[in-house]
Structures are given as structure tokens and as C-alpha cells.
Tab-separated table of C-alpha atoms in Angstrom:
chain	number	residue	atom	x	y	z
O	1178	UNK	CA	-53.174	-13.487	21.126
O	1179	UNK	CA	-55.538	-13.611	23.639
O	1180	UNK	CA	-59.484	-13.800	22.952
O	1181	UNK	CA	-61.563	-10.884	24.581
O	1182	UNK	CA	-63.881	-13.322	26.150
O	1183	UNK	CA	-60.812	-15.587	27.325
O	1184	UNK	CA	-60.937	-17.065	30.598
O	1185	UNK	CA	-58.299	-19.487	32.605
O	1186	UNK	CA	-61.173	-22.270	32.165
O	1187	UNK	CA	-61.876	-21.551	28.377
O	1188	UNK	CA	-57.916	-21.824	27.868
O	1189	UNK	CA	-57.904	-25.003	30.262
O	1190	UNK	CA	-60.304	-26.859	28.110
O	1191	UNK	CA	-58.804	-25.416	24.929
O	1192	UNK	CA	-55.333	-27.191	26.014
O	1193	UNK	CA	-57.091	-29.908	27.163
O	1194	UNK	CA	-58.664	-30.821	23.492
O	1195	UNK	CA	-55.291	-30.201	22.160
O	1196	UNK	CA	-53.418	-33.039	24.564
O	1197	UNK	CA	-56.211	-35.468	23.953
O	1198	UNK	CA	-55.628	-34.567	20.029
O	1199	UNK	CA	-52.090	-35.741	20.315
O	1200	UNK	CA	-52.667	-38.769	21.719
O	1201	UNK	CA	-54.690	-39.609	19.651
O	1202	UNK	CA	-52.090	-39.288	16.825
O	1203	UNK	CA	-49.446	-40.943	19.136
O	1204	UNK	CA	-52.077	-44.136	18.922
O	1205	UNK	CA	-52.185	-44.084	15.112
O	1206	UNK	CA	-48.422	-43.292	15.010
O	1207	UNK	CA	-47.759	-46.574	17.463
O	1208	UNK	CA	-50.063	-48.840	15.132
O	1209	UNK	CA	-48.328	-47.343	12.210
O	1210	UNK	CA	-45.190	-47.851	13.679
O	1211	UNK	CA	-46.136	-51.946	14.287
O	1212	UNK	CA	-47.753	-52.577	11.104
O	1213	UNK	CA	-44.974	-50.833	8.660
O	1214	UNK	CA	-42.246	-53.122	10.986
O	1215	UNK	CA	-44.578	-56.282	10.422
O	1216	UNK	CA	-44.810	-55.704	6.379
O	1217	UNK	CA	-41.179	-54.727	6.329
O	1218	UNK	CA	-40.087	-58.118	8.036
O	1219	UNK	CA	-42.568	-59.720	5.671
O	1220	UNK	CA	-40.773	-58.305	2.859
O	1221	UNK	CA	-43.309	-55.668	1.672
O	1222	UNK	CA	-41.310	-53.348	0.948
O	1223	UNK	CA	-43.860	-50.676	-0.811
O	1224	UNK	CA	-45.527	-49.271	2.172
O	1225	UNK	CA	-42.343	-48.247	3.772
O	1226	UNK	CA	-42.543	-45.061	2.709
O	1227	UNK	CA	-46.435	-44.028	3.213
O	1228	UNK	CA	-45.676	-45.301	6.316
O	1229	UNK	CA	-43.022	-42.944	6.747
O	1230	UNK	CA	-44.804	-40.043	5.491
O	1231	UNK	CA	-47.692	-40.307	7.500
O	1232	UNK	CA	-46.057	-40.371	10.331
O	1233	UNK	CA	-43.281	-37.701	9.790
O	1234	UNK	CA	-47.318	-35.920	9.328
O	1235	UNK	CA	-48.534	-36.852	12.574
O	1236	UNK	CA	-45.374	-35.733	14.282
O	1237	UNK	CA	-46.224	-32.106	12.622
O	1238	UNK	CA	-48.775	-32.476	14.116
O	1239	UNK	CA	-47.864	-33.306	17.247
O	1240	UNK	CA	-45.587	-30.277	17.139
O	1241	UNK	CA	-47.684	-27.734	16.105
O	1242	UNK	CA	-50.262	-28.363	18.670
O	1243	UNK	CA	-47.663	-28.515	21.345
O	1244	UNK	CA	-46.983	-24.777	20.115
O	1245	UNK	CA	-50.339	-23.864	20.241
O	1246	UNK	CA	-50.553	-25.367	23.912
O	1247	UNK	CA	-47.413	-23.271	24.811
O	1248	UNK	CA	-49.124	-20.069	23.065
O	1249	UNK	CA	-52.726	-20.957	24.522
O	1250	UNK	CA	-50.548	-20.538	27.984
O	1251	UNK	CA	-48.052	-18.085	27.633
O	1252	UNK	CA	-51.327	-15.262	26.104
D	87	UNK	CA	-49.297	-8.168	51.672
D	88	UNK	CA	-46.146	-8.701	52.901
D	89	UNK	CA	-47.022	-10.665	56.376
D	90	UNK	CA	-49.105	-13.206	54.069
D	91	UNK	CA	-45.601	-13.648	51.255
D	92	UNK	CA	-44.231	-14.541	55.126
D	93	UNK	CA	-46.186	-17.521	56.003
D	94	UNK	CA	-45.754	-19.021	53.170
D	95	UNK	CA	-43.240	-22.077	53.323
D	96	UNK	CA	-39.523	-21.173	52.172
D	97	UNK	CA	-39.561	-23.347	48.957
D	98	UNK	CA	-42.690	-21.857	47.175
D	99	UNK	CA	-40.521	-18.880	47.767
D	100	UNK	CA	-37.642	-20.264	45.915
D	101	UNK	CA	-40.264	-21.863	43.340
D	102	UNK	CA	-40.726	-19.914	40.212
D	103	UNK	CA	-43.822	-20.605	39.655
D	104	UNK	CA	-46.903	-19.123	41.136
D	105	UNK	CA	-49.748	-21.754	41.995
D	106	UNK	CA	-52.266	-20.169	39.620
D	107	UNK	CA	-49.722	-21.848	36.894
D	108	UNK	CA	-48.957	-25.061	38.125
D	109	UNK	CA	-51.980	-26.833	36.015
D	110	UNK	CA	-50.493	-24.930	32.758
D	111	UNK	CA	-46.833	-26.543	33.884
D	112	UNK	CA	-47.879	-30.137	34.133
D	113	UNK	CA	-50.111	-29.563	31.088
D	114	UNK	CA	-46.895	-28.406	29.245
D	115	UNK	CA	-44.564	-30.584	30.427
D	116	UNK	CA	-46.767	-33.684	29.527
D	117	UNK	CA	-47.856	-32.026	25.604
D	118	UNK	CA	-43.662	-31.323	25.690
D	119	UNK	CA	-43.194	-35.665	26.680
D	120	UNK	CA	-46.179	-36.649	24.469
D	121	UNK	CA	-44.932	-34.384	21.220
D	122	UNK	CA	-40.876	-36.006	22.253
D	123	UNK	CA	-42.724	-39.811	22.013
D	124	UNK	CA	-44.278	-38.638	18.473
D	125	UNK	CA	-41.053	-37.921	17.497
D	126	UNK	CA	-39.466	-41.333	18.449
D	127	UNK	CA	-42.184	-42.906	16.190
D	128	UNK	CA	-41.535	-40.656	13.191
D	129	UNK	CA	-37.415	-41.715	13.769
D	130	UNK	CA	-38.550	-45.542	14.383
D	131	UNK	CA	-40.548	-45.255	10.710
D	132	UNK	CA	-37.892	-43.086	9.304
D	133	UNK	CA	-35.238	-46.256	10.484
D	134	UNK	CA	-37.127	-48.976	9.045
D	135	UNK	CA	-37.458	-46.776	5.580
D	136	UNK	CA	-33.549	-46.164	5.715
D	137	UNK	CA	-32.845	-49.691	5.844
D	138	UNK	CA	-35.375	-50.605	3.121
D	139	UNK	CA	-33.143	-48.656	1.090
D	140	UNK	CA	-30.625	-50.431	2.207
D	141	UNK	CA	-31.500	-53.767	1.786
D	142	UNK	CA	-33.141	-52.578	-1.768
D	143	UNK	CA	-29.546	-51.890	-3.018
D	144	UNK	CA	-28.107	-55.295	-1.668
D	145	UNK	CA	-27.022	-57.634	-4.547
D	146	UNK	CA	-27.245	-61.628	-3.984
D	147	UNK	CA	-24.334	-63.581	-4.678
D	148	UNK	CA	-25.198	-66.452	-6.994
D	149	UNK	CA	-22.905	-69.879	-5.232
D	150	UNK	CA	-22.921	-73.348	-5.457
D	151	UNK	CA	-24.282	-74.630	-2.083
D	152	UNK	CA	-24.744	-78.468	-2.476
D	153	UNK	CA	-24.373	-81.360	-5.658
D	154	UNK	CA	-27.450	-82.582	-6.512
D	155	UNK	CA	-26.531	-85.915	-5.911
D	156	UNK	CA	-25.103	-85.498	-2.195
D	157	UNK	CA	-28.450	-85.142	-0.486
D	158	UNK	CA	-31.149	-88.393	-0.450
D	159	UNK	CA	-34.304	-88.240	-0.723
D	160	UNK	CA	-35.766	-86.946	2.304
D	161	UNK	CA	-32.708	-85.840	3.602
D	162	UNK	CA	-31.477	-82.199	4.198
D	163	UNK	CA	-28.282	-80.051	4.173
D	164	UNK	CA	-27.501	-77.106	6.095
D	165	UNK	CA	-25.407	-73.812	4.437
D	166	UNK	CA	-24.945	-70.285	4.617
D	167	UNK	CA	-26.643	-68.124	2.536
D	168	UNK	CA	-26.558	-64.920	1.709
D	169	UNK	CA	-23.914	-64.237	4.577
D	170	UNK	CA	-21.940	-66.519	6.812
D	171	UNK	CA	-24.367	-65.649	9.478
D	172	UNK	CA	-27.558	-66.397	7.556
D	173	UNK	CA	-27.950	-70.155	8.164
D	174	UNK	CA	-30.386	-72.130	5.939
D	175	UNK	CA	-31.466	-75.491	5.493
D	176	UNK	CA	-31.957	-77.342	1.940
D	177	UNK	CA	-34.100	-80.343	1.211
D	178	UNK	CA	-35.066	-82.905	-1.076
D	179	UNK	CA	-38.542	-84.170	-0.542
D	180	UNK	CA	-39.020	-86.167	-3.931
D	181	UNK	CA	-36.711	-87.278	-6.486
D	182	UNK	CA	-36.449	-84.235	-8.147
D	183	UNK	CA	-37.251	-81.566	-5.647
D	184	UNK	CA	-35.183	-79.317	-3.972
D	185	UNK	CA	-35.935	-76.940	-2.207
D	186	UNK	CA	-34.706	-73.917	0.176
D	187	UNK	CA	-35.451	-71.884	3.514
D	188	UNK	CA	-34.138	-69.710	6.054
D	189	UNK	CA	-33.495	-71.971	8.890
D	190	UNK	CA	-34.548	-68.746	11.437
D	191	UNK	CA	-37.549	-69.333	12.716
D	192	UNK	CA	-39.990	-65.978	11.857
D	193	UNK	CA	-41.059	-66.008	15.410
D	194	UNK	CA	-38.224	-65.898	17.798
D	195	UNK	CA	-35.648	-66.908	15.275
D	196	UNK	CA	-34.837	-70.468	16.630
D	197	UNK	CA	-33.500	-72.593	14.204
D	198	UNK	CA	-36.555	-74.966	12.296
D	199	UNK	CA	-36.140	-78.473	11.326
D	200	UNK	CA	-37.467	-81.359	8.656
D	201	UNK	CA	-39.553	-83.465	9.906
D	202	UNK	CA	-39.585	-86.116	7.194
D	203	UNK	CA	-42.582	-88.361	8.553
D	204	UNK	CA	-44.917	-84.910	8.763
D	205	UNK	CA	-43.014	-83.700	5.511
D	206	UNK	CA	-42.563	-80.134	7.005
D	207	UNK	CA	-40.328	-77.651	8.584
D	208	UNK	CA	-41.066	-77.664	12.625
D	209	UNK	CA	-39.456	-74.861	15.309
D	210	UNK	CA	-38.813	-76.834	18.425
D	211	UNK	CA	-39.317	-73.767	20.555
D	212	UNK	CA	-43.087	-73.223	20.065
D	213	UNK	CA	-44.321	-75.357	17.898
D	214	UNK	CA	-44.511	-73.400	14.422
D	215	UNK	CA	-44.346	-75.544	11.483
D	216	UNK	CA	-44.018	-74.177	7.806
D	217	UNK	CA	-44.945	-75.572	4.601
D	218	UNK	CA	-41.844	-77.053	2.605
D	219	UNK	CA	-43.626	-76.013	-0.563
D	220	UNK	CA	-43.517	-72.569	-0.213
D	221	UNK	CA	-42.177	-72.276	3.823
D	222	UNK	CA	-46.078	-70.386	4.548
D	223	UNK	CA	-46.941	-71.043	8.486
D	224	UNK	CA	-48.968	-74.124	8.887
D	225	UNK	CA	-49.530	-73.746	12.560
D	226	UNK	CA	-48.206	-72.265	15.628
D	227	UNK	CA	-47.559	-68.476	16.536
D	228	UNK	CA	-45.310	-67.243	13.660
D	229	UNK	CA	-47.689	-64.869	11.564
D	230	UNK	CA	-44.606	-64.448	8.934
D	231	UNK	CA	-43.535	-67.341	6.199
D	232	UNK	CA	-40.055	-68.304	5.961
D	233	UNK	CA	-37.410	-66.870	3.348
D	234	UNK	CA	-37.080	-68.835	0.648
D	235	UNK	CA	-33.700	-69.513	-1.310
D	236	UNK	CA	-34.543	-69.437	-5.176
D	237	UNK	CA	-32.251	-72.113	-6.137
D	238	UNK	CA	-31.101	-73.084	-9.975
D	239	UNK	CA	-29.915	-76.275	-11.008
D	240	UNK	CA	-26.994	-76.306	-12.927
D	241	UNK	CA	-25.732	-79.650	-14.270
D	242	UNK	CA	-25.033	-81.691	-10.987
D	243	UNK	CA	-24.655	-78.250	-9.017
D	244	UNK	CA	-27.572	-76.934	-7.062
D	245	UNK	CA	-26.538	-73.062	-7.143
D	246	UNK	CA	-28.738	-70.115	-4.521
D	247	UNK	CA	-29.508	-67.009	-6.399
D	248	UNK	CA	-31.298	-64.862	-4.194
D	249	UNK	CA	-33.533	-64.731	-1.436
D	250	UNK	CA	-37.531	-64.263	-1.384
D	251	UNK	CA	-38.808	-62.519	1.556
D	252	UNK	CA	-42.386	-63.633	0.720
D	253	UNK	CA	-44.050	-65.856	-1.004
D	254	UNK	CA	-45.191	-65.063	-4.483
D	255	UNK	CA	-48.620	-63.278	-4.527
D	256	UNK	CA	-48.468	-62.620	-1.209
């Protein structure tokens, strides 16, 4: 849907915030990653599956802003 | 119009996308690569839960794996423990102590040692020695203590129950 005041440059930066978002949340995802595989190996078992959740959420994430990149463009 | 589509080189002809695009291409193929690597995170997080699981539901065989009597003081035996893979050392530091670890190293998994005269466990690789009260890292780059093998002594039989990941309030 594109804005009436939408311009290449306004989109540009738009896309731009949205790439910097995800890697942001590929940073906390790799730290997440590293810390739930350290207190897994250490035998702490119970933050497995936070660790799991919050992830799978920052892969939504992820996602949805790569569909609103591909939207951003294709308008 | 068409004298200027002319001069223009034969493969941004065959190219499909105009140049006013490009930026949004390599913007979209890099969100496309960046959104793929999230995913191999979530499925590396997703792995590690799926063996938790696992290894939640894995019962430890209770065996004899020494006589009480066959190791001196200060002196060690080596078994197998929970598998045939899973090597382990046992000692007997005092009269009546015996005690259990996981013979892998938590660093690089080289297999640790007694060192009677500094009464603990040492990796010859780099240097990482463990307690042999509780097998907690005393030095050296491991940042992990060693499993412990809760052992039970029955009559003249010292007999491995189960393996402790950790330390107790830890």
C-alpha cells in the first residue's frame, strides 16, 4: 500500500531501519544461541526452553520484517 | 527512445532488472540471507531443546564398577560409565573416600588425570585442573566442572548410579 507522500528515498530508509532491525535480533539470537549451548553442556537444563522460545520469537521477527521489506519494495 | 535502448550493452538487455531497482535487489536479497541465518539459530535452539528431551528421558543403569578394597589409597581406576564410550576415572583420596568423574576434559575433552602429590584432577592438554571434591575448575580454561558419578557403597562393592552434570547448588 503505498503512502501518498512516498518517495524511493522515504522507502530506502524505511528498508533500511528494517535490515538494521534484524540484525539486531540475529545478535541477540547468536548470544542466545551460545549461552543456552553453554547451560545445556553445564547441565542446566531449565532454560532450554525460554531459550527456545525466544528465539523461535526473534525468527518471527525476522520474517515478518523481511515481508514488510519485500512489500515496502514491491508498492 | 529506441537509439538510446541501443547503446546500451547486450547484458543489461538480457538483465531483468532495471537499474532504478538494483538497490531494492541487494537490499532484498541480503533481508532474504539475514532472515535464512535467523532461522538457522531458531533450528540450532530448537536442536539443543530436542535433545534435552532426550537426555531428560534417559535412565542410568545402576553397576558395580570397582570392590572397595581393589583400589589404595591414592590410587585410581578407570571404567565406563554410563556407556562403553563414556570413560571415567574413580579415586580414593583417604581411607574412606571414593569418589567419581568423567575422565573428558570440559574443555576439549582430553582425557584428565590424578595427580596424587597436588591431590587433583589435571588435563595434560592445557592445563585445567578440577577439584576431586566436587570436580569444579580450579584453574585453566575450562569454564564447565566435570560430571560427577554418584556412587553407593554396597558391602565391599562400590556401585555408579547416575551421573551429575553439575555440581549441587550450582
Amino acid at each position: 500500500m503505498r503512502q501518498p507522500n512516498s518517495t524511493p528515498t522515504r522507502r530506502l530508509t524505511a528498508i533500511d531501519g528494517a535490515m538494521a532491525l534484524i540484525v539486531l535480533l540475529l545478535i541477540v539470537q547468536m548470544w542466545l544461541l551460545s549461552a543456552t549451548l553453554d547451560a545445556y553442556l553445564a547441565g542446566h537444563t531449565e532454560v532450554v526452553l525460554p531459550g527456545a522460545l525466544i528465539s523461535g520469537a526473534c525468527f518471527l521477527g525476522c520474517g515478518a520484517l523481511y515481508l514488510f521489506v519485500v512489500r515496502l519494495e514491491t508498492a | 527512445m529506441k537509439s538510446e535502448r541501443s547503446r546500451e550493452p547486450l547484458w543489461r538487455e538480457e538483465f531483468s532488472i532495471f537499474q532504478a531497482d538494483e538497490r531494492y535487489v541487494s537490499r532484498r536479497q541480503l533481508t532474504k540471507f539475514l532472515t535464512l541465518t535467523s532461522l538457522a539459530m531458531f533450528a540450532g535452539n530448537f536442536w539443543i531443546l530436542v535433545k534435552s528431551w532426550i537426555r531428560a528421558g534417559v535412565s542410568y543403569p545402576v553397576r558395580t564398577v570397582a570392590q572397595a578394597e581393589e583400589i589404595p589409597v591414592g590410587g585410581v581406576k578407570l571404567f565406563e560409565y554410563p556407556g562403553p564410550q563414556d570413560q571415567c576415572i574413580l579415586l580414593r583420596p583417604s581411607e574412606n573416600s571414593y569418589v567419581a568423574y568423567s575422565q573428558k576434559c570440559t574443555h576439549l575433552s582430553c582425557a584428565v588425570f590424578y595427580s596424587a602429590q597436588n591431590r587433583r584432577l589435571e588435563c595434560p592438554c592445557h592445563q585445567g585442573y578440577f577439584s576431586i571434591e566436587d570436580g569444579s575448575v580450579l584453574q585453566g580454561p575450562p569454564t564447565r566442572p566435570l560430571p560427577k558419578v554418584i556412587l553407593e557403597r554396597r558391602g565391599a562393592e562400590l556401585v555408579a548410579i547416575r551421573v551429575q552434570e553439575s555440581p549441587e547448588g550450582r
